[in-house]
Amino acid sequence: MKNIAIGNDHAGTDYKNAIVAYLEAKGYTIQNYGTNSDASVDYPDFVHPVASDVENGKVPFGIIICGSGNGASMTANKYQKVRSALCWTKEIVALARQHNDANILSIPARFTSIPQAIAMVETFLATEFEGGRHQNRVNKIACS
């Protein structure tokens, strides 16, 4: 399934635009919930729809972007079926996918460059979950 949801606040608009262009060139369909402005907004308003789409199976993956990536990731991780990973290198992204089956990538716009962010998205989508011993750990993440 080549569908992805993306959301961003004012710090991530340029990042979102570059990522969307990259993904569309690769044949992805994008559900864009992000702001298109650099005027101050509240990141949860743009993250909740992404996390909801992932939780409900509307899309397999989401990408969220805010200044530090922390608030966006904290918001997304309130959803039981979401495993949002705050990443700032493609190596961390690979481990988040391989070991944690991350389904949302949270990008800190103020601490990465746009080329780094695109490389992280590429790694996120190309890396498979390893399962095995990691599956038992992932099964223990959700609260009941």
Coordinates of N, CA and C in Angstrom, one line a residue:
M1 N 0.9 -1.2 0.0 CA 0.0 0.0 0.0 C 0.9 1.2 0.0
K2 N 0.8 2.0 -1.0 CA 1.6 3.2 -1.2 C 0.9 4.5 -0.8
N3 N 0.3 4.4 0.4 CA -0.4 5.6 1.0 C 0.3 6.0 2.2
I4 N 0.4 7.3 2.4 CA 1.1 7.8 3.6 C 0.4 9.1 4.0
A5 N 0.2 9.2 5.4 CA -0.3 10.5 5.9 C 0.8 11.3 6.4
I6 N 0.7 12.6 6.3 CA 1.8 13.5 6.7 C 1.1 14.7 7.4
G7 N 1.7 15.1 8.5 CA 1.3 16.3 9.2 C 2.4 17.1 9.7
N8 N 2.3 18.4 9.8 CA 3.4 19.3 10.2 C 2.8 20.5 10.8
D9 N 3.6 21.2 11.7 CA 3.3 22.5 12.2 C 4.1 23.5 11.4
H10 N 4.1 24.7 11.8 CA 4.8 25.8 11.1 C 6.3 25.6 10.9
A11 N 6.9 24.9 11.8 CA 8.4 24.6 11.7 C 8.7 23.6 10.6
G12 N 7.7 22.9 10.2 CA 7.9 21.8 9.2 C 7.4 21.9 7.8
T13 N 6.9 23.1 7.5 CA 6.2 23.3 6.2 C 7.2 23.0 5.0
D14 N 8.4 23.6 5.0 CA 9.3 23.4 3.9 C 9.7 21.9 3.9
Y15 N 9.9 21.3 5.0 CA 10.2 19.9 5.1 C 9.1 19.0 4.4
K16 N 7.9 19.3 4.9 CA 6.7 18.6 4.3 C 6.6 18.7 2.8
N17 N 6.8 19.9 2.3 CA 6.7 20.2 0.9 C 7.8 19.3 0.1
A18 N 9.0 19.3 0.6 CA 10.1 18.5 0.0 C 9.8 17.0 0.1
I19 N 9.3 16.6 1.2 CA 9.0 15.2 1.4 C 7.8 14.7 0.5
V20 N 6.8 15.5 0.5 CA 5.7 15.2 -0.4 C 6.1 15.1 -1.9
A21 N 6.9 16.1 -2.3 CA 7.4 16.0 -3.7 C 8.2 14.8 -3.9
Y22 N 9.1 14.4 -3.0 CA 9.9 13.2 -3.1 C 9.0 11.9 -3.2
L23 N 8.0 11.8 -2.3 CA 7.1 10.7 -2.2 C 6.2 10.6 -3.5
E24 N 5.7 11.7 -3.9 CA 4.8 11.7 -5.1 C 5.6 11.2 -6.3
A25 N 6.9 11.6 -6.4 CA 7.7 11.2 -7.5 C 8.0 9.7 -7.5
K26 N 7.8 9.1 -6.3 CA 8.0 7.6 -6.1 C 6.7 6.9 -6.2
G27 N 5.6 7.6 -6.5 CA 4.3 7.0 -6.7 C 3.4 6.8 -5.5
Y28 N 3.8 7.5 -4.4 CA 2.9 7.5 -3.2 C 1.7 8.4 -3.3
T29 N 0.7 8.0 -2.7 CA -0.5 8.9 -2.5 C -0.4 9.5 -1.1
I30 N -0.5 10.8 -1.0 CA -0.3 11.5 0.3 C -1.6 12.0 0.8
Q31 N -1.8 11.8 2.1 CA -2.9 12.4 2.8 C -2.2 13.5 3.6
N32 N -2.4 14.8 3.1 CA -1.7 15.9 3.7 C -2.6 16.6 4.8
Y33 N -2.2 16.4 6.0 CA -2.9 17.1 7.1 C -2.1 18.3 7.6
G34 N -1.0 18.6 7.1 CA -0.1 19.7 7.6 C -0.5 21.0 7.2
T35 N 0.0 22.0 7.9 CA -0.2 23.4 7.5 C 0.7 23.7 6.3
N36 N 0.2 24.7 5.6 CA 1.0 25.2 4.4 C 1.6 26.5 4.7
S37 N 1.7 26.9 5.9 CA 2.2 28.2 6.3 C 3.2 28.2 7.4
D38 N 4.0 29.3 7.5 CA 4.9 29.3 8.6 C 4.3 30.1 9.8
A39 N 3.1 30.5 9.7 CA 2.4 31.1 10.8 C 2.2 30.1 12.0
S40 N 2.4 30.5 13.2 CA 2.3 29.7 14.3 C 1.0 28.9 14.4
V41 N 1.1 27.6 14.6 CA -0.1 26.8 14.8 C 0.2 25.8 15.9
D42 N -0.8 25.0 16.4 CA -0.6 24.0 17.4 C -0.4 22.6 16.7
Y43 N 0.8 22.0 17.0 CA 1.1 20.8 16.3 C 0.1 19.6 16.5
P44 N -0.6 19.5 17.7 CA -1.5 18.4 17.8 C -2.6 18.4 16.8
D45 N -3.0 19.6 16.4 CA -4.1 19.7 15.4 C -3.7 19.0 14.1
F46 N -2.5 18.9 13.8 CA -2.0 18.3 12.5 C -1.4 16.9 12.7
V47 N -1.2 16.5 13.9 CA -0.7 15.2 14.2 C -1.8 14.2 14.5
H48 N -2.9 14.6 15.2 CA -4.0 13.7 15.5 C -4.5 13.0 14.2
P49 N -4.8 13.7 13.2 CA -5.3 13.0 12.0 C -4.4 12.0 11.4
V50 N -3.1 12.3 11.4 CA -2.1 11.3 10.9 C -2.2 10.0 11.8
A51 N -2.1 10.2 13.1 CA -2.1 9.1 14.0 C -3.4 8.3 13.9
S52 N -4.5 9.0 13.8 CA -5.8 8.3 13.6 C -5.8 7.5 12.3
D53 N -5.3 8.0 11.2 CA -5.3 7.2 10.0 C -4.4 6.0 10.1
V54 N -3.3 6.1 10.8 CA -2.4 4.9 11.1 C -3.2 3.9 12.0
E55 N -3.7 4.4 13.0 CA -4.4 3.5 14.0 C -5.6 2.8 13.3
N56 N -6.3 3.4 12.5 CA -7.5 2.9 11.8 C -7.2 2.1 10.6
G57 N -5.9 2.0 10.2 CA -5.5 1.2 9.0 C -5.8 1.9 7.7
K58 N -6.1 3.2 7.7 CA -6.3 3.9 6.5 C -5.0 4.0 5.7
V59 N -3.9 4.2 6.4 CA -2.5 4.2 5.8 C -1.6 3.3 6.7
P60 N -0.6 2.7 6.1 CA 0.3 1.9 6.9 C 1.3 2.7 7.7
F61 N 1.6 3.9 7.2 CA 2.7 4.8 7.7 C 2.3 6.2 7.8
G62 N 2.9 6.9 8.7 CA 2.7 8.4 8.8 C 4.0 9.1 9.0
I63 N 4.1 10.3 8.7 CA 5.2 11.2 8.9 C 4.7 12.4 9.6
I64 N 5.4 12.8 10.7 CA 5.0 14.0 11.4 C 6.2 14.9 11.6
I65 N 6.0 16.2 11.6 CA 7.2 17.1 11.6 C 6.8 18.3 12.5
C66 N 7.6 18.6 13.5 CA 7.5 19.8 14.2 C 8.9 20.3 14.6
G67 N 9.1 21.3 15.3 CA 10.4 21.9 15.6 C 11.4 20.9 16.2
S68 N 11.0 20.3 17.3 CA 11.8 19.3 18.0 C 11.5 17.9 17.7
G69 N 10.3 17.7 17.1 CA 9.8 16.3 16.9 C 9.2 15.7 18.1
N70 N 9.5 16.3 19.3 CA 9.0 15.7 20.5 C 7.5 15.8 20.7
G71 N 7.0 17.0 20.6 CA 5.6 17.2 20.9 C 4.7 16.4 19.9
A72 N 5.2 16.3 18.6 CA 4.5 15.6 17.6 C 4.5 14.1 18.0
S73 N 5.6 13.6 18.3 CA 5.7 12.2 18.7 C 4.9 11.8 19.9
M74 N 5.0 12.7 20.9 CA 4.2 12.4 22.1 C 2.7 12.4 21.8
T75 N 2.3 13.3 21.0 CA 0.8 13.3 20.6 C 0.5 12.0 19.9
A76 N 1.3 11.6 18.9 CA 1.0 10.4 18.1 C 1.0 9.1 19.0
N77 N 1.9 9.1 19.9 CA 2.0 7.9 20.7 C 0.9 7.7 21.8
K78 N -0.1 8.6 21.8 CA -1.3 8.5 22.6 C -2.2 7.4 22.0
Y79 N -2.0 7.1 20.7 CA -2.9 6.1 20.0 C -2.3 4.7 20.2
Q80 N -3.2 3.8 20.6 CA -2.7 2.5 21.0 C -2.0 1.7 19.9
K81 N -2.3 1.9 18.7 CA -1.7 1.1 17.6 C -0.6 1.9 16.9
V82 N -0.2 3.0 17.5 CA 0.8 3.9 16.9 C 2.1 3.6 17.6
R83 N 3.2 3.5 16.9 CA 4.6 3.5 17.4 C 5.4 4.6 16.7
S84 N 5.3 5.8 17.2 CA 6.0 6.9 16.6 C 7.4 7.0 17.1
A85 N 8.3 7.1 16.2 CA 9.8 7.2 16.6 C 10.3 8.6 16.2
L86 N 10.9 9.3 17.2 CA 11.5 10.5 17.0 C 13.0 10.2 16.5
C87 N 13.3 10.6 15.3 CA 14.6 10.2 14.7 C 15.3 11.5 14.1
W88 N 16.6 11.5 14.2 CA 17.4 12.5 13.6 C 18.5 12.1 12.7
T89 N 18.6 10.7 12.6 CA 19.6 10.1 11.6 C 18.9 8.9 10.9
K90 N 19.4 8.6 9.8 CA 18.8 7.4 9.1 C 19.1 6.1 9.8
E91 N 20.2 6.1 10.6 CA 20.6 4.9 11.3 C 19.6 4.7 12.5
I92 N 19.1 5.7 13.1 CA 18.1 5.6 14.2 C 16.8 5.2 13.5
V93 N 16.5 5.7 12.4 CA 15.3 5.3 11.6 C 15.3 3.8 11.3
A94 N 16.4 3.3 10.8 CA 16.5 1.9 10.5 C 16.2 1.0 11.7
L95 N 16.8 1.4 12.9 CA 16.6 0.6 14.1 C 15.2 0.7 14.6
A96 N 14.6 1.9 14.4 CA 13.2 2.1 14.9 C 12.2 1.2 14.0
R97 N 12.5 1.0 12.8 CA 11.7 0.1 11.9 C 12.1 -1.4 12.2
Q98 N 13.4 -1.7 12.3 CA 13.8 -3.1 12.4 C 13.4 -3.7 13.8
H99 N 13.6 -2.9 14.9 CA 13.4 -3.4 16.2 C 12.1 -3.0 16.9
N100 N 11.5 -1.9 16.4 CA 10.3 -1.4 17.1 C 9.1 -1.4 16.2
D101 N 9.2 -1.7 15.0 CA 8.1 -1.7 14.0 C 7.4 -0.3 14.0
A102 N 8.2 0.7 14.1 CA 7.7 2.1 14.1 C 6.8 2.3 12.8
N103 N 5.7 2.9 13.0 CA 4.8 3.1 11.9 C 4.5 4.6 11.7
I104 N 5.1 5.4 12.5 CA 5.1 6.9 12.3 C 6.6 7.4 12.5
L105 N 7.1 8.2 11.6 CA 8.4 8.8 11.7 C 8.1 10.2 12.1
S106 N 8.8 10.6 13.2 CA 8.7 12.0 13.7 C 10.0 12.7 13.4
I107 N 10.0 13.8 12.7 CA 11.2 14.5 12.3 C 11.3 15.8 13.0
P108 N 12.5 16.1 13.6 CA 12.7 17.4 14.3 C 13.3 18.4 13.3
A109 N 12.4 19.3 12.7 CA 12.8 20.2 11.7 C 13.9 21.1 12.1
R110 N 14.0 21.5 13.3 CA 15.0 22.4 13.7 C 16.4 21.8 14.0
F111 N 16.4 20.4 13.9 CA 17.7 19.7 14.2 C 18.1 18.8 13.0
T112 N 17.5 18.9 11.9 CA 17.9 18.1 10.7 C 17.8 19.0 9.5
S113 N 18.4 18.7 8.4 CA 18.3 19.4 7.2 C 17.2 18.7 6.3
I114 N 16.8 19.4 5.3 CA 15.8 18.7 4.4 C 16.4 17.5 3.7
P115 N 17.6 17.5 3.2 CA 18.2 16.3 2.6 C 18.3 15.2 3.6
Q116 N 18.6 15.5 4.9 CA 18.6 14.4 5.9 C 17.2 13.9 6.1
A117 N 16.2 14.7 6.2 CA 14.8 14.3 6.4 C 14.4 13.4 5.2
I118 N 14.7 13.7 4.0 CA 14.4 12.9 2.9 C 15.1 11.5 3.0
A119 N 16.3 11.5 3.4 CA 17.1 10.3 3.5 C 16.4 9.4 4.6
M120 N 16.0 10.1 5.7 CA 15.3 9.3 6.8 C 14.0 8.7 6.3
V121 N 13.2 9.5 5.5 CA 12.0 8.9 4.9 C 12.3 7.8 4.0
E122 N 13.3 7.9 3.2 CA 13.7 6.8 2.3 C 14.0 5.5 3.1
T123 N 14.8 5.7 4.2 CA 15.1 4.6 5.0 C 13.9 4.0 5.7
F124 N 13.1 4.9 6.2 CA 11.8 4.5 6.9 C 11.0 3.5 6.1
L125 N 10.8 3.9 4.8 CA 10.0 3.1 3.9 C 10.6 1.9 3.3
A126 N 12.0 1.9 3.3 CA 12.7 0.7 2.8 C 13.0 -0.3 3.8
T127 N 12.9 0.0 5.1 CA 13.4 -0.9 6.1 C 12.2 -1.7 6.7
E128 N 12.4 -3.0 6.7 CA 11.4 -4.0 7.2 C 11.6 -4.2 8.7
F129 N 10.5 -4.5 9.4 CA 10.5 -5.0 10.8 C 11.1 -6.4 10.8
E130 N 12.1 -6.6 11.7 CA 12.7 -7.9 11.8 C 11.9 -9.0 12.5
G131 N 10.9 -8.6 13.3 CA 10.1 -9.6 14.0 C 11.0 -10.4 15.0
G132 N 10.7 -11.7 15.1 CA 11.5 -12.5 16.0 C 11.5 -12.0 17.4
R133 N 12.6 -11.9 18.0 CA 12.7 -11.5 19.4 C 12.1 -10.1 19.7
H134 N 12.1 -9.3 18.6 CA 11.6 -8.0 18.7 C 10.0 -7.9 18.8
Q135 N 9.4 -8.9 18.2 CA 7.9 -9.0 18.2 C 7.4 -9.1 19.6
N136 N 7.9 -9.9 20.5 CA 7.5 -10.0 21.8 C 7.6 -8.6 22.5
R137 N 8.6 -7.9 22.3 CA 8.8 -6.6 22.9 C 7.8 -5.6 22.4
V138 N 7.5 -5.6 21.1 CA 6.6 -4.7 20.5 C 5.2 -5.0 21.1
N139 N 4.9 -6.3 21.3 CA 3.6 -6.7 21.8 C 3.4 -6.1 23.2
K140 N 4.4 -5.8 23.9 CA 4.3 -5.3 25.3 C 4.2 -3.8 25.4
I141 N 4.2 -3.1 24.3 CA 4.2 -1.6 24.3 C 2.9 -1.1 24.6
A142 N 1.8 -1.6 24.0 CA 0.5 -1.0 24.2 C 0.0 -1.2 25.7
C143 N -0.7 -0.2 26.2 CA -1.4 -0.4 27.5 C -2.8 -0.8 27.3
S144 N -3.3 -1.6 28.3 CA -4.7 -2.0 28.1 C -5.6 -1.2 29.0

